[in-house]
Structure formats: C-alpha cells, structure tokens
Amino acid sequence: KVDRKALPEPGEAAAAQDFVAPATPAEERLAAIWREVLGIQSIGRTDSFFDLGGHSLLVTKLLRRVEQAYGRKFSMATFFQSYRLSAMAARLQQSEPLNRFGAVAIQPAGARPPVLWLEGGPTFLPLARAAGLDQPFLGVPIDGMLEAAGDGADFIECAREMVAILRQIQPTGPYYIGGWCTAGVLAYEVAVQLRAAGEDVPLVLLAHATNPTEYFRIGPMRLAWSKLRYHLDQWRRQPVAKRRRYMRDRFEAILEALGLRAAAVAEVPRALRAALDRAAHYYRPSAYGGDVALFQPAERPEVLDSVPGWKPLISGRFATYEIL
C-alpha cells in the first residue's frame, strides 16, 4: 500500500524540480517587482503570474509598478500575451508599443466561436476557466472606444464604435457577447445593432447589469435606502472581528464612487469610465428579439433585481441565474 503520509504535498516536488531561476539582469529586475507585488520570494523565469497567486487586483498593481519602474504603460491585452516572467521581461526589452488595445486572450483555446466579454480582464479568468478549454473567452478592452468617443459620448455611438472593434476581432458572426455592470448594458446595445445589421447573435450575457430605465423607476432615495439596509444587514452577519473591516471597505467604495479615492481595480481610466457611466444613465434600451442570459448575485439590495427591467424588452429566450 502507498504510505500517503510520506508523500509530498501535491505539486511540491514538481514545483521544486521545474523551478528555473531568472537568467538575465532584465528578468532579475522584473522578478524583484513580482516579489514585491505577490509577496513571495521564489520567482522563476518560466513562472506564470496567475499560478503564483496573481489575481485581478494584483495584475492592476503589477502593471502600475511596471509603469513606474520602466516608464512604459503595459496594457492588459499585452500582459495576457506575456504573463510569464521571461516573456514579460522580453516584451519590456523590445521597442514596440506595449499599450495596444487588442483583444485579451483570457482563454484562447477551443474551436467554438469565442465569448467576447466587453471590458474583460483578469477578473474574469475564473469564469473563462469554468467555461472549459473548448470555449475561447476573449476580453475586449473598451479604452480605445472611449478615447474615440470622448467625454460627451452618446451611449448608442459608443456601442457603434464597439461594433466596429468587434468586427476587427471577428469579422462575422455568430457573436456571443457579454459584459458586467455598465459594460453589460453596452453589450446589450451592441447586440441590438449587430442584429439590426443582419448578424447572428445567439446569446447576450448580462452580469449584474441593470436597465438604466429601471434606475429612474426606482429613484435615488429608494435605491440609497435599499443599499443602506442591505449593508447594515450584511454588517450584522459579520463576525465581530470583521465588522470594522467591512465598514471600512464600504466607506472606501463610497469614496471611489465620488472620485475622492483611486479605484483599486480600475482597468479603465476613471475619467473614461465616468464618461461611459454618464452616457449609460441617459440610455433607453430598445426591444431585443434575441436570447439573453442574466446573471445576478443572490444577495443584493432588494430593489436591484434586474429582471423587471429587461424581461419586457426581450422577445427571445430570457434565462436568469442567481449566483450564490
């Protein structure tokens, strides 16, 4: 019989055997930044940032530190093409631009038509992995669209710019389009325009995205009170030792919303994001004849049920899922 207690931890021996130390001064310099961001000391040249515990918050922090150290902006799309230490160090040695707005290959494998997730970055890596290796999952940055649209952007015009960007990535359908929050609302209008142009859009994926018309129906006071009751209830459920941290996190989120504090995970510059949010505020979605899947958290402020806002508009299949 196998003496399981004598076995090393899963992956321990393999990790030690596969470790390859940084081979050049450029790799060693970058490894120092990785150590600082990840809080670990052993960084190999073939290591993946994600396999070492990197996630969306840490990717954003890493790219900021790289920009400070090298004076070069490293885009999310470029990072997903070079998330191993040696590959990233090699990119930084090259003179070509590192801030291109191309699609982010979050999960590039598979023969199916890709999911095109608007504003998709490392936050959606677990979702892409859950979809499986036979389902390509591409993030589509919205930075370029917002820079083209400017501060006075009209939401429908923003969607028109996104349609042009999607056609560069994938010239023809079928288009599977998704987005979270405001980017989800944008995905809806993009799908409306693509279908109007005769393209095949089998499915739109909306993640915690509320129809802006519903916000007007709810009203700011009712929304504020609902959020307050929700967070007080969540605070009471926290262990006593975690209540202070919970309230601090909520306060920081309020400061970020007011623009008084830099957002921790801003994958799009704040001014550009604010312009899109303002445009979405005045957007009134039209009817949609295709299929839509809506995902929303099971625990949320009571008035933020997005189903009533979308269901009357959709004549195709409309599926809703609550995420625990």
C-alpha atoms as a printed R data frame, in Angstrom:
    type eleno elety resid chain resno       x      y       z
1   ATOM     1    CA   LYS     A     1   0.000  0.000   0.000
2   ATOM     2    CA   VAL     A     2   1.062  3.604  -0.599
3   ATOM     3    CA   ASP     A     3   2.187  5.437   2.543
4   ATOM     4    CA   ARG     A     4   0.230  8.633   1.851
5   ATOM     5    CA   LYS     A     5   1.661 10.426   4.892
6   ATOM     6    CA   ALA     A     6   5.142 10.052   3.433
7   ATOM     7    CA   LEU     A     7   4.150 11.641   0.128
8   ATOM     8    CA   PRO     A     8   4.998 15.323  -0.534
9   ATOM     9    CA   GLU     A     9   2.203 17.853  -0.894
10  ATOM    10    CA   PRO     A    10   0.633 17.777  -4.404
11  ATOM    11    CA   GLY     A    11   2.826 19.709  -6.827
12  ATOM    12    CA   GLU     A    12   5.566 20.302  -4.256
13  ATOM    13    CA   ALA     A    13   8.191 18.061  -5.832
14  ATOM    14    CA   ALA     A    14   7.221 19.121  -9.339
15  ATOM    15    CA   ALA     A    15   7.433 22.789  -8.405
16  ATOM    16    CA   ALA     A    16  10.925 22.357  -6.966
17  ATOM    17    CA   GLN     A    17  12.029 20.344  -9.996
18  ATOM    18    CA   ASP     A    18  10.579 22.797 -12.540
19  ATOM    19    CA   PHE     A    19  11.966 25.958 -10.956
20  ATOM    20    CA   VAL     A    20  14.288 27.880 -13.276
21  ATOM    21    CA   ALA     A    21  15.959 30.970 -11.847
22  ATOM    22    CA   PRO     A    22  15.881 34.294 -13.740
23  ATOM    23    CA   ALA     A    23  18.622 34.136 -16.366
24  ATOM    24    CA   THR     A    24  19.284 37.787 -17.267
25  ATOM    25    CA   PRO     A    25  19.530 41.144 -15.481
26  ATOM    26    CA   ALA     A    26  16.239 42.145 -17.169
27  ATOM    27    CA   GLU     A    27  14.485 39.090 -15.728
28  ATOM    28    CA   GLU     A    28  16.008 39.649 -12.294
29  ATOM    29    CA   ARG     A    29  14.872 43.276 -12.274
30  ATOM    30    CA   LEU     A    30  11.330 42.293 -13.176
31  ATOM    31    CA   ALA     A    31  11.370 39.403 -10.676
32  ATOM    32    CA   ALA     A    32  12.027 41.928  -7.902
33  ATOM    33    CA   ILE     A    33   8.776 43.714  -8.823
34  ATOM    34    CA   TRP     A    34   6.897 40.402  -8.931
35  ATOM    35    CA   ARG     A    35   8.229 39.555  -5.451
36  ATOM    36    CA   GLU     A    36   7.010 42.873  -4.122
37  ATOM    37    CA   VAL     A    37   3.555 42.543  -5.679
38  ATOM    38    CA   LEU     A    38   2.980 38.845  -4.930
39  ATOM    39    CA   GLY     A    39   4.670 38.811  -1.511
40  ATOM    40    CA   ILE     A    40   6.712 35.684  -2.286
41  ATOM    41    CA   GLN     A    41  10.447 35.214  -2.722
42  ATOM    42    CA   SER     A    42  10.738 32.345  -5.220
43  ATOM    43    CA   ILE     A    43  10.130 33.681  -8.723
44  ATOM    44    CA   GLY     A    44  11.263 31.556 -11.674
45  ATOM    45    CA   ARG     A    45  11.705 32.711 -15.245
46  ATOM    46    CA   THR     A    46   9.079 30.259 -16.539
47  ATOM    47    CA   ASP     A    47   6.569 31.001 -13.773
48  ATOM    48    CA   SER     A    48   3.067 32.213 -14.627
49  ATOM    49    CA   PHE     A    49   1.881 35.233 -12.657
50  ATOM    50    CA   PHE     A    50  -1.501 33.549 -12.169
51  ATOM    51    CA   ASP     A    51  -0.044 30.234 -10.995
52  ATOM    52    CA   LEU     A    52   1.835 32.145  -8.292
53  ATOM    53    CA   GLY     A    53  -1.413 33.543  -6.876
54  ATOM    54    CA   GLY     A    54  -1.886 36.590  -9.077
55  ATOM    55    CA   HIS     A    55  -5.447 37.870  -9.494
56  ATOM    56    CA   SER     A    56  -7.166 40.972 -10.872
57  ATOM    57    CA   LEU     A    57  -6.161 43.269  -8.004
58  ATOM    58    CA   LEU     A    58  -2.546 42.141  -8.200
59  ATOM    59    CA   VAL     A    59  -2.401 42.397 -12.004
60  ATOM    60    CA   THR     A    60  -3.506 46.020 -11.771
61  ATOM    61    CA   LYS     A    61  -0.904 46.673  -9.063
62  ATOM    62    CA   LEU     A    62   1.781 44.928 -11.109
63  ATOM    63    CA   LEU     A    63   1.092 46.981 -14.234
64  ATOM    64    CA   ARG     A    64   1.211 50.199 -12.201
65  ATOM    65    CA   ARG     A    65   4.575 49.203 -10.681
66  ATOM    66    CA   VAL     A    66   5.926 48.296 -14.125
67  ATOM    67    CA   GLU     A    67   4.858 51.681 -15.479
68  ATOM    68    CA   GLN     A    68   6.566 53.442 -12.546
69  ATOM    69    CA   ALA     A    69   9.778 51.430 -12.908
70  ATOM    70    CA   TYR     A    70  10.100 51.393 -16.693
71  ATOM    71    CA   GLY     A    71   8.164 54.489 -17.733
72  ATOM    72    CA   ARG     A    72   6.090 52.389 -20.130
73  ATOM    73    CA   LYS     A    73   2.382 51.576 -19.998
74  ATOM    74    CA   PHE     A    74   1.792 47.827 -20.234
75  ATOM    75    CA   SER     A    75  -1.767 47.139 -21.415
76  ATOM    76    CA   MET     A    76  -3.899 44.270 -20.157
77  ATOM    77    CA   ALA     A    77  -4.039 42.783 -23.660
78  ATOM    78    CA   THR     A    78  -0.229 42.725 -23.888
79  ATOM    79    CA   PHE     A    79   0.038 41.261 -20.386
80  ATOM    80    CA   PHE     A    80  -2.202 38.312 -21.288
81  ATOM    81    CA   GLN     A    81   0.174 37.531 -24.150
82  ATOM    82    CA   SER     A    82   3.180 37.549 -21.801
83  ATOM    83    CA   TYR     A    83   2.158 36.618 -18.261
84  ATOM    84    CA   ARG     A    84   5.274 34.500 -17.636
85  ATOM    85    CA   LEU     A    85   8.299 36.277 -16.186
86  ATOM    86    CA   SER     A    86  10.646 35.605 -19.113
87  ATOM    87    CA   ALA     A    87   8.041 36.620 -21.693
88  ATOM    88    CA   MET     A    88   7.168 39.846 -19.870
89  ATOM    89    CA   ALA     A    89  10.845 40.747 -19.417
90  ATOM    90    CA   ALA     A    90  11.430 40.145 -23.136
91  ATOM    91    CA   ARG     A    91   8.493 42.404 -24.049
92  ATOM    92    CA   LEU     A    92   9.886 45.185 -21.864
93  ATOM    93    CA   GLN     A    93  13.210 44.919 -23.717
94  ATOM    94    CA   GLN     A    94  11.508 45.484 -27.070
95  ATOM    95    CA   SER     A    95  10.862 48.913 -28.536
96  ATOM    96    CA   GLU     A    96   7.377 48.137 -29.907
97  ATOM    97    CA   PRO     A    97   4.362 49.691 -28.107
98  ATOM    98    CA   LEU     A    98   3.057 47.806 -25.074
99  ATOM    99    CA   ASN     A    99  -0.265 49.628 -24.701
100 ATOM   100    CA   ARG     A   100  -2.199 48.200 -27.631
101 ATOM   101    CA   PHE     A   101  -5.944 47.808 -27.229
102 ATOM   102    CA   GLY     A   102  -6.226 44.372 -28.830
103 ATOM   103    CA   ALA     A   103  -8.379 41.537 -27.522
104 ATOM   104    CA   VAL     A   104  -7.285 39.958 -24.255
105 ATOM   105    CA   ALA     A   105  -6.884 36.215 -24.763
106 ATOM   106    CA   ILE     A   106  -8.184 35.209 -21.335
107 ATOM   107    CA   GLN     A   107  -8.724 31.641 -22.580
108 ATOM   108    CA   PRO     A   108  -7.724 31.326 -26.265
109 ATOM   109    CA   ALA     A   109  -8.071 27.548 -26.762
110 ATOM   110    CA   GLY     A   110 -11.002 25.786 -28.388
111 ATOM   111    CA   ALA     A   111 -12.754 25.632 -31.756
112 ATOM   112    CA   ARG     A   112 -16.089 27.172 -30.736
113 ATOM   113    CA   PRO     A   113 -16.965 30.798 -31.564
114 ATOM   114    CA   PRO     A   114 -15.417 32.918 -28.798
115 ATOM   115    CA   VAL     A   115 -17.220 34.662 -25.998
116 ATOM   116    CA   LEU     A   116 -16.430 38.371 -26.478
117 ATOM   117    CA   TRP     A   117 -16.569 39.897 -22.997
118 ATOM   118    CA   LEU     A   118 -16.571 43.692 -23.051
119 ATOM   119    CA   GLU     A   119 -14.046 45.165 -20.619
120 ATOM   120    CA   GLY     A   120 -12.899 41.640 -19.818
121 ATOM   121    CA   GLY     A   121  -9.650 41.429 -17.875
122 ATOM   122    CA   PRO     A   122  -8.096 39.138 -15.252
123 ATOM   123    CA   THR     A   123 -11.202 39.424 -13.065
124 ATOM   124    CA   PHE     A   124 -12.909 37.019 -15.472
125 ATOM   125    CA   LEU     A   125 -10.157 34.398 -15.586
126 ATOM   126    CA   PRO     A   126 -12.086 32.029 -13.223
127 ATOM   127    CA   LEU     A   127 -15.182 32.362 -15.432
128 ATOM   128    CA   ALA     A   128 -13.136 31.593 -18.549
129 ATOM   129    CA   ARG     A   129 -11.601 28.541 -16.878
130 ATOM   130    CA   ALA     A   130 -15.023 27.332 -15.729
131 ATOM   131    CA   ALA     A   131 -16.300 27.541 -19.321
132 ATOM   132    CA   GLY     A   132 -13.694 24.925 -20.284
133 ATOM   133    CA   LEU     A   133 -10.754 24.626 -22.632
134 ATOM   134    CA   ASP     A   134 -13.045 24.057 -25.611
135 ATOM   135    CA   GLN     A   135 -14.609 27.524 -25.214
136 ATOM   136    CA   PRO     A   136 -12.451 30.520 -26.232
137 ATOM   137    CA   PHE     A   137 -13.015 33.529 -23.994
138 ATOM   138    CA   LEU     A   138 -11.703 36.902 -25.142
139 ATOM   139    CA   GLY     A   139 -11.753 40.170 -23.232
140 ATOM   140    CA   VAL     A   140 -12.436 43.232 -25.378
141 ATOM   141    CA   PRO     A   141 -10.975 46.420 -23.842
142 ATOM   142    CA   ILE     A   142 -13.165 49.498 -24.121
143 ATOM   143    CA   ASP     A   143 -10.377 52.059 -23.651
144 ATOM   144    CA   GLY     A   144  -9.937 52.702 -27.358
145 ATOM   145    CA   MET     A   145 -13.659 53.117 -27.898
146 ATOM   146    CA   LEU     A   146 -13.943 55.608 -25.044
147 ATOM   147    CA   GLU     A   147 -10.944 57.623 -26.208
148 ATOM   148    CA   ALA     A   148 -12.539 57.867 -29.653
149 ATOM   149    CA   ALA     A   149 -15.943 58.815 -28.210
150 ATOM   150    CA   GLY     A   150 -14.602 61.464 -25.769
151 ATOM   151    CA   ASP     A   151 -16.218 62.982 -22.658
152 ATOM   152    CA   GLY     A   152 -19.501 63.851 -24.336
153 ATOM   153    CA   ALA     A   153 -20.066 60.322 -25.521
154 ATOM   154    CA   ASP     A   154 -23.519 59.205 -26.600
155 ATOM   155    CA   PHE     A   155 -24.194 55.624 -25.471
156 ATOM   156    CA   ILE     A   156 -25.529 54.444 -28.831
157 ATOM   157    CA   GLU     A   157 -22.493 55.963 -30.544
158 ATOM   158    CA   CYS     A   158 -20.235 54.166 -28.022
159 ATOM   159    CA   ALA     A   159 -21.928 50.900 -28.979
160 ATOM   160    CA   ARG     A   160 -21.429 51.706 -32.660
161 ATOM   161    CA   GLU     A   161 -17.687 52.139 -32.001
162 ATOM   162    CA   MET     A   162 -17.672 48.803 -30.143
163 ATOM   163    CA   VAL     A   163 -19.349 47.081 -33.080
164 ATOM   164    CA   ALA     A   164 -16.510 48.291 -35.315
165 ATOM   165    CA   ILE     A   165 -13.944 46.985 -32.800
166 ATOM   166    CA   LEU     A   166 -15.661 43.597 -32.577
167 ATOM   167    CA   ARG     A   167 -15.687 43.314 -36.371
168 ATOM   168    CA   GLN     A   168 -11.915 43.800 -36.359
169 ATOM   169    CA   ILE     A   169 -11.564 40.922 -33.891
170 ATOM   170    CA   GLN     A   170 -14.228 38.731 -35.507
171 ATOM   171    CA   PRO     A   171 -15.440 39.960 -38.936
172 ATOM   172    CA   THR     A   172 -18.686 37.949 -38.949
173 ATOM   173    CA   GLY     A   173 -20.975 36.144 -36.535
174 ATOM   174    CA   PRO     A   174 -22.005 34.212 -34.639
175 ATOM   175    CA   TYR     A   175 -21.303 36.730 -31.866
176 ATOM   176    CA   TYR     A   176 -21.542 35.692 -28.212
177 ATOM   177    CA   ILE     A   177 -21.285 38.947 -26.274
178 ATOM   178    CA   GLY     A   178 -21.133 39.604 -22.544
179 ATOM   179    CA   GLY     A   179 -20.399 42.307 -20.024
180 ATOM   180    CA   TRP     A   180 -20.618 43.168 -16.349
181 ATOM   181    CA   CYS     A   181 -22.472 46.203 -14.947
182 ATOM   182    CA   THR     A   182 -22.286 49.154 -17.384
183 ATOM   183    CA   ALA     A   183 -20.293 47.042 -19.842
184 ATOM   184    CA   GLY     A   184 -23.204 44.594 -19.769
185 ATOM   185    CA   VAL     A   185 -25.625 47.351 -20.768
186 ATOM   186    CA   LEU     A   186 -23.179 48.223 -23.549
187 ATOM   187    CA   ALA     A   187 -23.130 44.564 -24.657
188 ATOM   188    CA   TYR     A   188 -26.933 44.692 -24.954
189 ATOM   189    CA   GLU     A   189 -26.895 47.721 -27.276
190 ATOM   190    CA   VAL     A   190 -24.025 46.219 -29.283
191 ATOM   191    CA   ALA     A   191 -26.152 43.108 -29.802
192 ATOM   192    CA   VAL     A   192 -29.130 45.259 -30.860
193 ATOM   193    CA   GLN     A   193 -27.001 46.949 -33.505
194 ATOM   194    CA   LEU     A   194 -25.384 43.725 -34.744
195 ATOM   195    CA   ARG     A   195 -28.779 42.044 -35.187
196 ATOM   196    CA   ALA     A   196 -30.094 45.130 -36.984
197 ATOM   197    CA   ALA     A   197 -27.146 44.752 -39.383
198 ATOM   198    CA   GLY     A   198 -28.160 41.151 -40.095
199 ATOM   199    CA   GLU     A   199 -25.534 39.435 -37.931
200 ATOM   200    CA   ASP     A   200 -26.156 36.261 -35.936
201 ATOM   201    CA   VAL     A   201 -26.054 36.917 -32.167
202 ATOM   202    CA   PRO     A   202 -27.024 33.624 -30.488
203 ATOM   203    CA   LEU     A   203 -26.628 34.887 -26.924
204 ATOM   204    CA   VAL     A   204 -26.059 38.025 -24.856
205 ATOM   205    CA   LEU     A   205 -24.660 37.536 -21.336
206 ATOM   206    CA   LEU     A   206 -25.540 40.235 -18.811
207 ATOM   207    CA   ALA     A   207 -23.772 40.092 -15.444
208 ATOM   208    CA   HIS     A   208 -25.314 42.263 -12.696
209 ATOM   209    CA   ALA     A   209 -26.382 44.782 -15.338
210 ATOM   210    CA   THR     A   210 -29.468 46.887 -14.646
211 ATOM   211    CA   ASN     A   211 -31.551 48.533 -17.360
212 ATOM   212    CA   PRO     A   212 -30.963 52.309 -16.870
213 ATOM   213    CA   THR     A   213 -34.696 52.887 -17.248
214 ATOM   214    CA   GLU     A   214 -35.166 50.835 -14.088
215 ATOM   215    CA   TYR     A   215 -32.931 53.224 -12.129
216 ATOM   216    CA   PHE     A   216 -35.298 56.057 -12.995
217 ATOM   217    CA   ARG     A   217 -38.270 53.985 -11.887
218 ATOM   218    CA   ILE     A   218 -36.612 53.100  -8.570
219 ATOM   219    CA   GLY     A   219 -35.426 56.641  -7.840
220 ATOM   220    CA   PRO     A   220 -32.261 57.721  -5.972
221 ATOM   221    CA   MET     A   221 -33.766 57.846  -2.468
222 ATOM   222    CA   ARG     A   222 -35.315 54.396  -2.634
223 ATOM   223    CA   LEU     A   223 -32.089 52.994  -4.071
224 ATOM   224    CA   ALA     A   224 -29.982 54.619  -1.331
225 ATOM   225    CA   TRP     A   225 -32.223 53.301   1.463
226 ATOM   226    CA   SER     A   226 -32.239 49.814  -0.026
227 ATOM   227    CA   LYS     A   227 -28.431 49.786  -0.214
228 ATOM   228    CA   LEU     A   228 -28.173 51.069   3.365
229 ATOM   229    CA   ARG     A   229 -30.490 48.331   4.706
230 ATOM   230    CA   TYR     A   230 -28.592 45.709   2.726
231 ATOM   231    CA   HIS     A   231 -25.174 46.723   4.048
232 ATOM   232    CA   LEU     A   232 -26.422 47.032   7.629
233 ATOM   233    CA   ASP     A   233 -27.805 43.507   7.369
234 ATOM   234    CA   GLN     A   234 -24.508 42.279   5.905
235 ATOM   235    CA   TRP     A   235 -22.596 44.060   8.683
236 ATOM   236    CA   ARG     A   236 -24.683 42.354  11.378
237 ATOM   237    CA   ARG     A   237 -23.913 38.961   9.823
238 ATOM   238    CA   GLN     A   238 -20.162 39.520  10.010
239 ATOM   239    CA   PRO     A   239 -18.149 38.113  12.919
240 ATOM   240    CA   VAL     A   240 -17.412 40.896  15.392
241 ATOM   241    CA   ALA     A   241 -13.729 40.862  14.436
242 ATOM   242    CA   LYS     A   242 -14.582 41.548  10.762
243 ATOM   243    CA   ARG     A   243 -17.235 44.232  11.177
244 ATOM   244    CA   ARG     A   244 -14.763 47.114  11.262
245 ATOM   245    CA   ARG     A   245 -13.086 45.874   8.048
246 ATOM   246    CA   TYR     A   246 -16.475 45.512   6.332
247 ATOM   247    CA   MET     A   247 -17.488 49.093   7.114
248 ATOM   248    CA   ARG     A   248 -14.061 50.391   6.087
249 ATOM   249    CA   ASP     A   249 -14.369 48.630   2.711
250 ATOM   250    CA   ARG     A   250 -17.834 50.122   2.179
251 ATOM   251    CA   PHE     A   251 -16.565 53.610   3.067
252 ATOM   252    CA   GLU     A   252 -13.673 53.258   0.623
253 ATOM   253    CA   ALA     A   253 -16.122 52.190  -2.097
254 ATOM   254    CA   ILE     A   254 -18.152 55.357  -1.468
255 ATOM   255    CA   LEU     A   255 -15.010 57.481  -1.772
256 ATOM   256    CA   GLU     A   256 -14.151 55.739  -5.052
257 ATOM   257    CA   ALA     A   257 -17.653 56.357  -6.396
258 ATOM   258    CA   LEU     A   258 -17.327 60.049  -5.532
259 ATOM   259    CA   GLY     A   259 -13.927 60.239  -7.199
260 ATOM   260    CA   LEU     A   260 -12.185 61.082  -3.906
261 ATOM   261    CA   ARG     A   261 -10.033 57.963  -3.925
262 ATOM   262    CA   ALA     A   262  -8.355 55.997  -6.714
263 ATOM   263    CA   ALA     A   263 -10.123 52.744  -7.519
264 ATOM   264    CA   ALA     A   264  -8.158 49.627  -6.623
265 ATOM   265    CA   VAL     A   265  -9.091 47.644  -9.728
266 ATOM   266    CA   ALA     A   266  -9.665 50.332 -12.338
267 ATOM   267    CA   GLU     A   267  -8.870 48.588 -15.622
268 ATOM   268    CA   VAL     A   268 -10.146 51.647 -17.484
269 ATOM   269    CA   PRO     A   269  -9.016 55.185 -16.551
270 ATOM   270    CA   ARG     A   270 -11.526 56.816 -14.191
271 ATOM   271    CA   ALA     A   271 -12.365 59.762 -16.473
272 ATOM   272    CA   LEU     A   272 -13.199 57.414 -19.350
273 ATOM   273    CA   ARG     A   273 -15.276 55.140 -17.130
274 ATOM   274    CA   ALA     A   274 -17.188 58.140 -15.740
275 ATOM   275    CA   ALA     A   275 -17.990 59.266 -19.298
276 ATOM   276    CA   LEU     A   276 -19.434 55.845 -20.133
277 ATOM   277    CA   ASP     A   277 -21.479 55.760 -16.913
278 ATOM   278    CA   ARG     A   278 -22.914 59.218 -17.686
279 ATOM   279    CA   ALA     A   279 -23.833 58.112 -21.203
280 ATOM   280    CA   ALA     A   280 -25.478 54.936 -19.882
281 ATOM   281    CA   HIS     A   281 -27.535 56.999 -17.426
282 ATOM   282    CA   TYR     A   282 -29.468 58.555 -20.333
283 ATOM   283    CA   TYR     A   283 -29.636 55.420 -22.475
284 ATOM   284    CA   ARG     A   284 -33.074 53.886 -23.066
285 ATOM   285    CA   PRO     A   285 -32.743 50.308 -24.384
286 ATOM   286    CA   SER     A   286 -34.916 49.252 -27.292
287 ATOM   287    CA   ALA     A   287 -36.665 45.906 -27.723
288 ATOM   288    CA   TYR     A   288 -34.497 42.886 -28.498
289 ATOM   289    CA   GLY     A   289 -35.516 39.764 -30.394
290 ATOM   290    CA   GLY     A   290 -32.585 37.505 -29.457
291 ATOM   291    CA   ASP     A   291 -31.728 35.309 -26.484
292 ATOM   292    CA   VAL     A   292 -30.387 36.801 -23.258
293 ATOM   293    CA   ALA     A   293 -28.971 35.238 -20.084
294 ATOM   294    CA   LEU     A   294 -28.938 37.425 -16.970
295 ATOM   295    CA   PHE     A   295 -26.672 36.639 -14.013
296 ATOM   296    CA   GLN     A   296 -27.009 38.489 -10.712
297 ATOM   297    CA   PRO     A   297 -25.889 37.919  -7.123
298 ATOM   298    CA   ALA     A   298 -28.409 36.193  -4.888
299 ATOM   299    CA   GLU     A   299 -27.573 38.634  -2.084
300 ATOM   300    CA   ARG     A   300 -28.111 42.229  -3.181
301 ATOM   301    CA   PRO     A   301 -30.164 45.311  -2.261
302 ATOM   302    CA   GLU     A   302 -33.833 44.367  -2.645
303 ATOM   303    CA   VAL     A   303 -34.578 46.949  -5.361
304 ATOM   304    CA   LEU     A   304 -31.684 45.807  -7.550
305 ATOM   305    CA   ASP     A   305 -33.480 42.917  -9.195
306 ATOM   306    CA   SER     A   306 -32.609 43.394 -12.861
307 ATOM   307    CA   VAL     A   307 -35.258 41.012 -14.209
308 ATOM   308    CA   PRO     A   308 -38.191 43.520 -14.337
309 ATOM   309    CA   GLY     A   309 -36.096 45.991 -16.300
310 ATOM   310    CA   TRP     A   310 -35.040 43.576 -19.059
311 ATOM   311    CA   LYS     A   311 -37.733 40.906 -19.362
312 ATOM   312    CA   PRO     A   312 -40.428 43.079 -21.063
313 ATOM   313    CA   LEU     A   313 -37.953 44.095 -23.783
314 ATOM   314    CA   ILE     A   314 -36.815 40.614 -24.775
315 ATOM   315    CA   SER     A   315 -38.921 38.502 -27.118
316 ATOM   316    CA   GLY     A   316 -36.334 35.741 -27.434
317 ATOM   317    CA   ARG     A   317 -35.482 33.311 -24.666
318 ATOM   318    CA   PHE     A   318 -34.690 35.022 -21.383
319 ATOM   319    CA   ALA     A   319 -32.905 32.964 -18.716
320 ATOM   320    CA   THR     A   320 -31.990 34.273 -15.280
321 ATOM   321    CA   TYR     A   321 -29.447 32.855 -12.838
322 ATOM   322    CA   GLU     A   322 -28.740 33.869  -9.262
323 ATOM   323    CA   ILE     A   323 -25.145 33.421  -8.163
324 ATOM   324    CA   LEU     A   324 -24.546 32.417  -4.550
